[in-house]
């Protein structure tokens, strides 16, 4: 069993009255700059964008009517 699965199983045994304390502890391990972390979807989107750019399938900034 993975550590994540063990933590989830242990959380199920904690009384609801103790959950606020546990929540505060867990929050300390969550990155505060979550936008700085590239997810697999982010990476796939960047790779797709680069493929489209290399294939000439992009629209130039000047070609867009921004008004």
XYZ file of N, CA, C and O in Angstrom:
268
model
N 0.850 -1.178 0.000
C 0.000 0.000 0.000
C 0.895 1.240 0.000
O 1.859 1.317 0.737
N 0.530 2.210 -0.838
C 1.334 3.432 -0.922
C 1.147 4.287 0.321
O 0.168 4.114 1.080
N 2.061 5.201 0.514
C 1.963 6.118 1.652
C 0.692 6.952 1.540
O 0.002 7.191 2.546
N 0.342 7.373 0.328
C -0.872 8.174 0.125
C -2.102 7.374 0.564
O -2.981 7.886 1.260
N -2.172 6.125 0.152
C -3.307 5.271 0.511
C -3.363 5.068 2.023
O -4.454 5.060 2.612
N -2.212 4.931 2.647
C -2.179 4.757 4.100
C -2.691 6.011 4.806
O -3.449 5.913 5.780
N -2.288 7.169 4.318
C -2.743 8.426 4.928
C -4.260 8.546 4.791
O -4.956 8.906 5.747
N -4.775 8.226 3.615
C -6.222 8.301 3.396
C -6.957 7.346 4.330
O -7.975 7.702 4.934
N -6.448 6.140 4.460
C -7.076 5.174 5.368
C -7.045 5.668 6.813
O -8.028 5.538 7.545
N -5.926 6.234 7.235
C -5.818 6.737 8.605
C -6.768 7.910 8.847
O -7.353 8.035 9.924
N -6.939 8.755 7.834
C -7.833 9.900 7.978
C -9.263 9.451 8.249
O -10.013 10.141 8.943
N -9.637 8.313 7.715
C -10.995 7.802 7.915
C -11.249 7.435 9.373
O -12.395 7.362 9.806
N -10.188 7.225 10.138
C -10.328 6.837 11.543
C -10.312 8.034 12.488
O -10.564 7.889 13.682
N -10.018 9.219 11.980
C -9.927 10.408 12.831
C -11.324 10.972 13.070
O -12.101 11.145 12.130
N -11.652 11.275 14.304
C -12.973 11.850 14.608
C -13.170 13.200 13.901
O -12.221 13.968 13.715
N -14.400 13.473 13.499
C -14.710 14.736 12.816
C -14.289 15.947 13.630
O -13.882 16.969 13.066
N -14.355 15.832 14.925
C -13.988 16.970 15.786
C -12.506 17.332 15.664
O -12.120 18.455 15.978
N -11.682 16.394 15.195
C -10.245 16.643 15.053
C -9.864 17.070 13.632
O -8.722 17.438 13.371
N -10.804 17.022 12.711
C -10.500 17.348 11.319
C -9.966 18.766 11.101
O -9.071 18.958 10.293
N -10.479 19.790 11.784
C -9.910 21.130 11.580
C -8.407 21.191 11.879
O -7.652 21.858 11.174
N -7.982 20.486 12.907
C -6.556 20.464 13.254
C -5.769 19.763 12.149
O -4.725 20.250 11.693
N -6.269 18.634 11.699
C -5.602 17.895 10.632
C -5.525 18.724 9.355
O -4.498 18.744 8.667
N -6.596 19.429 9.052
C -6.612 20.275 7.860
C -5.492 21.313 7.917
O -4.779 21.532 6.931
N -5.312 21.943 9.052
C -4.255 22.948 9.187
C -2.868 22.331 9.014
O -1.981 22.929 8.417
N -2.679 21.136 9.523
C -1.389 20.455 9.373
C -1.135 20.128 7.903
O -0.056 20.392 7.365
N -2.133 19.576 7.234
C -1.971 19.187 5.830
C -1.717 20.411 4.951
O -0.903 20.365 4.023
N -2.380 21.525 5.234
C -2.192 22.757 4.450
C -0.731 23.191 4.430
O -0.270 23.791 3.462
N 0.002 22.886 5.480
C 1.413 23.293 5.556
C 2.268 22.594 4.501
O 3.355 23.045 4.186
N 1.785 21.485 3.972
C 2.538 20.728 2.967
C 2.120 21.052 1.538
O 2.731 20.573 0.591
N 1.087 21.859 1.375
C 0.610 22.221 0.046
C 1.400 23.427 -0.439
O 1.489 24.433 0.277
N 1.964 23.344 -1.649
C 2.720 24.493 -2.166
C 1.841 25.741 -2.240
O 0.681 25.664 -2.637
N 2.394 26.872 -1.851
C 1.633 28.119 -1.902
C 1.615 28.705 -3.306
O 0.726 29.459 -3.649
N 2.597 28.373 -4.109
C 2.660 28.868 -5.485
C 2.173 27.787 -6.434
O 2.883 27.376 -7.343
N 0.954 27.329 -6.233
C 0.426 26.212 -7.001
C 0.437 26.515 -8.501
O 0.545 25.624 -9.324
N 0.345 27.800 -8.883
C 0.391 28.161 -10.292
C 1.776 27.956 -10.900
O 1.928 27.946 -12.114
N 2.790 27.807 -10.062
C 4.153 27.601 -10.552
C 4.456 26.135 -10.839
O 5.539 25.810 -11.289
N 3.501 25.259 -10.554
C 3.721 23.835 -10.750
C 3.030 23.397 -12.030
O 1.820 23.549 -12.180
N 3.797 22.884 -12.978
C 3.230 22.427 -14.245
C 2.611 21.049 -14.053
O 3.275 20.116 -13.622
N 1.341 20.957 -14.382
C 0.651 19.677 -14.302
C 0.878 18.911 -15.614
O 1.305 19.504 -16.611
N 0.584 17.640 -15.656
C 0.695 16.907 -16.923
C -0.147 17.545 -18.036
O 0.273 17.584 -19.193
N -1.323 18.077 -17.681
C -2.143 18.767 -18.685
C -1.467 20.034 -19.189
O -1.545 20.362 -20.375
N -0.812 20.776 -18.301
C -0.083 21.978 -18.698
C 1.021 21.624 -19.688
O 1.195 22.301 -20.716
N 1.762 20.592 -19.380
C 2.870 20.181 -20.247
C 2.352 19.725 -21.598
O 2.891 20.105 -22.654
N 1.273 18.964 -21.609
C 0.683 18.500 -22.872
C 0.193 19.679 -23.706
O 0.373 19.697 -24.934
N -0.410 20.673 -23.070
C -0.887 21.854 -23.787
C 0.266 22.630 -24.399
O 0.181 23.097 -25.548
N 1.364 22.760 -23.673
C 2.545 23.456 -24.208
C 3.146 22.697 -25.384
O 3.529 23.299 -26.390
N 3.220 21.380 -25.261
C 3.749 20.574 -26.362
C 2.872 20.696 -27.600
O 3.372 20.827 -28.721
N 1.547 20.677 -27.409
C 0.622 20.836 -28.530
C 0.789 22.214 -29.177
O 0.820 22.336 -30.402
N 0.908 23.241 -28.357
C 1.097 24.601 -28.878
C 2.383 24.703 -29.689
O 2.402 25.328 -30.758
N 3.458 24.077 -29.231
C 4.720 24.122 -29.970
C 4.612 23.370 -31.294
O 5.156 23.808 -32.306
N 3.894 22.231 -31.298
C 3.690 21.510 -32.560
C 2.928 22.380 -33.557
O 3.282 22.459 -34.732
N 1.886 23.049 -33.083
C 1.107 23.920 -33.959
C 1.944 25.090 -34.452
O 1.865 25.467 -35.624
N 2.763 25.658 -33.590
C 3.629 26.771 -33.976
C 4.614 26.343 -35.055
O 4.778 27.016 -36.071
N 5.270 25.197 -34.853
C 6.242 24.699 -35.831
C 5.588 24.370 -37.169
O 6.218 24.484 -38.211
N 4.317 23.969 -37.134
C 3.599 23.618 -38.366
C 2.968 24.847 -39.024
O 2.305 24.723 -40.050
N 3.190 26.015 -38.436
C 2.636 27.242 -39.012
C 1.136 27.365 -38.818
O 0.462 28.047 -39.579
N 0.606 26.726 -37.811
C -0.837 26.723 -37.582
C -1.268 27.761 -36.550
O -2.323 27.629 -35.939
N -0.480 28.789 -36.390
C -0.820 29.817 -35.411
C -1.248 31.088 -36.124
O -1.023 31.262 -37.324
N -1.872 31.976 -35.386
C -2.309 33.273 -35.908
C -1.421 34.330 -35.267
O -1.218 34.315 -34.043
N -0.923 35.245 -36.067
C -0.047 36.277 -35.514
C -0.858 37.233 -34.640
O -2.068 37.420 -34.816
N -0.179 37.837 -33.722
C -0.803 38.801 -32.813
C -1.443 39.938 -33.593
O -2.526 40.413 -33.260
N -0.766 40.407 -34.647
C -1.257 41.527 -35.457
C -2.492 41.151 -36.270
O -3.249 42.042 -36.686
N -2.727 39.893 -36.512
C -3.866 39.465 -37.308
C -5.171 39.429 -36.522
O -6.245 39.245 -37.091
N -5.095 39.631 -35.230
C -6.280 39.578 -34.369
C -6.855 40.965 -34.181
O -6.132 41.907 -33.896
N -8.169 41.082 -34.363
C -8.857 42.361 -34.117
C -9.198 42.405 -32.638
O -10.144 41.770 -32.170
N -8.406 43.128 -31.858
C -8.545 43.159 -30.411
C -9.606 44.148 -29.928
O -9.872 44.224 -28.744
N -10.236 44.867 -30.850
C -11.230 45.862 -30.409
C -12.595 45.292 -30.156
O -12.929 44.210 -30.366
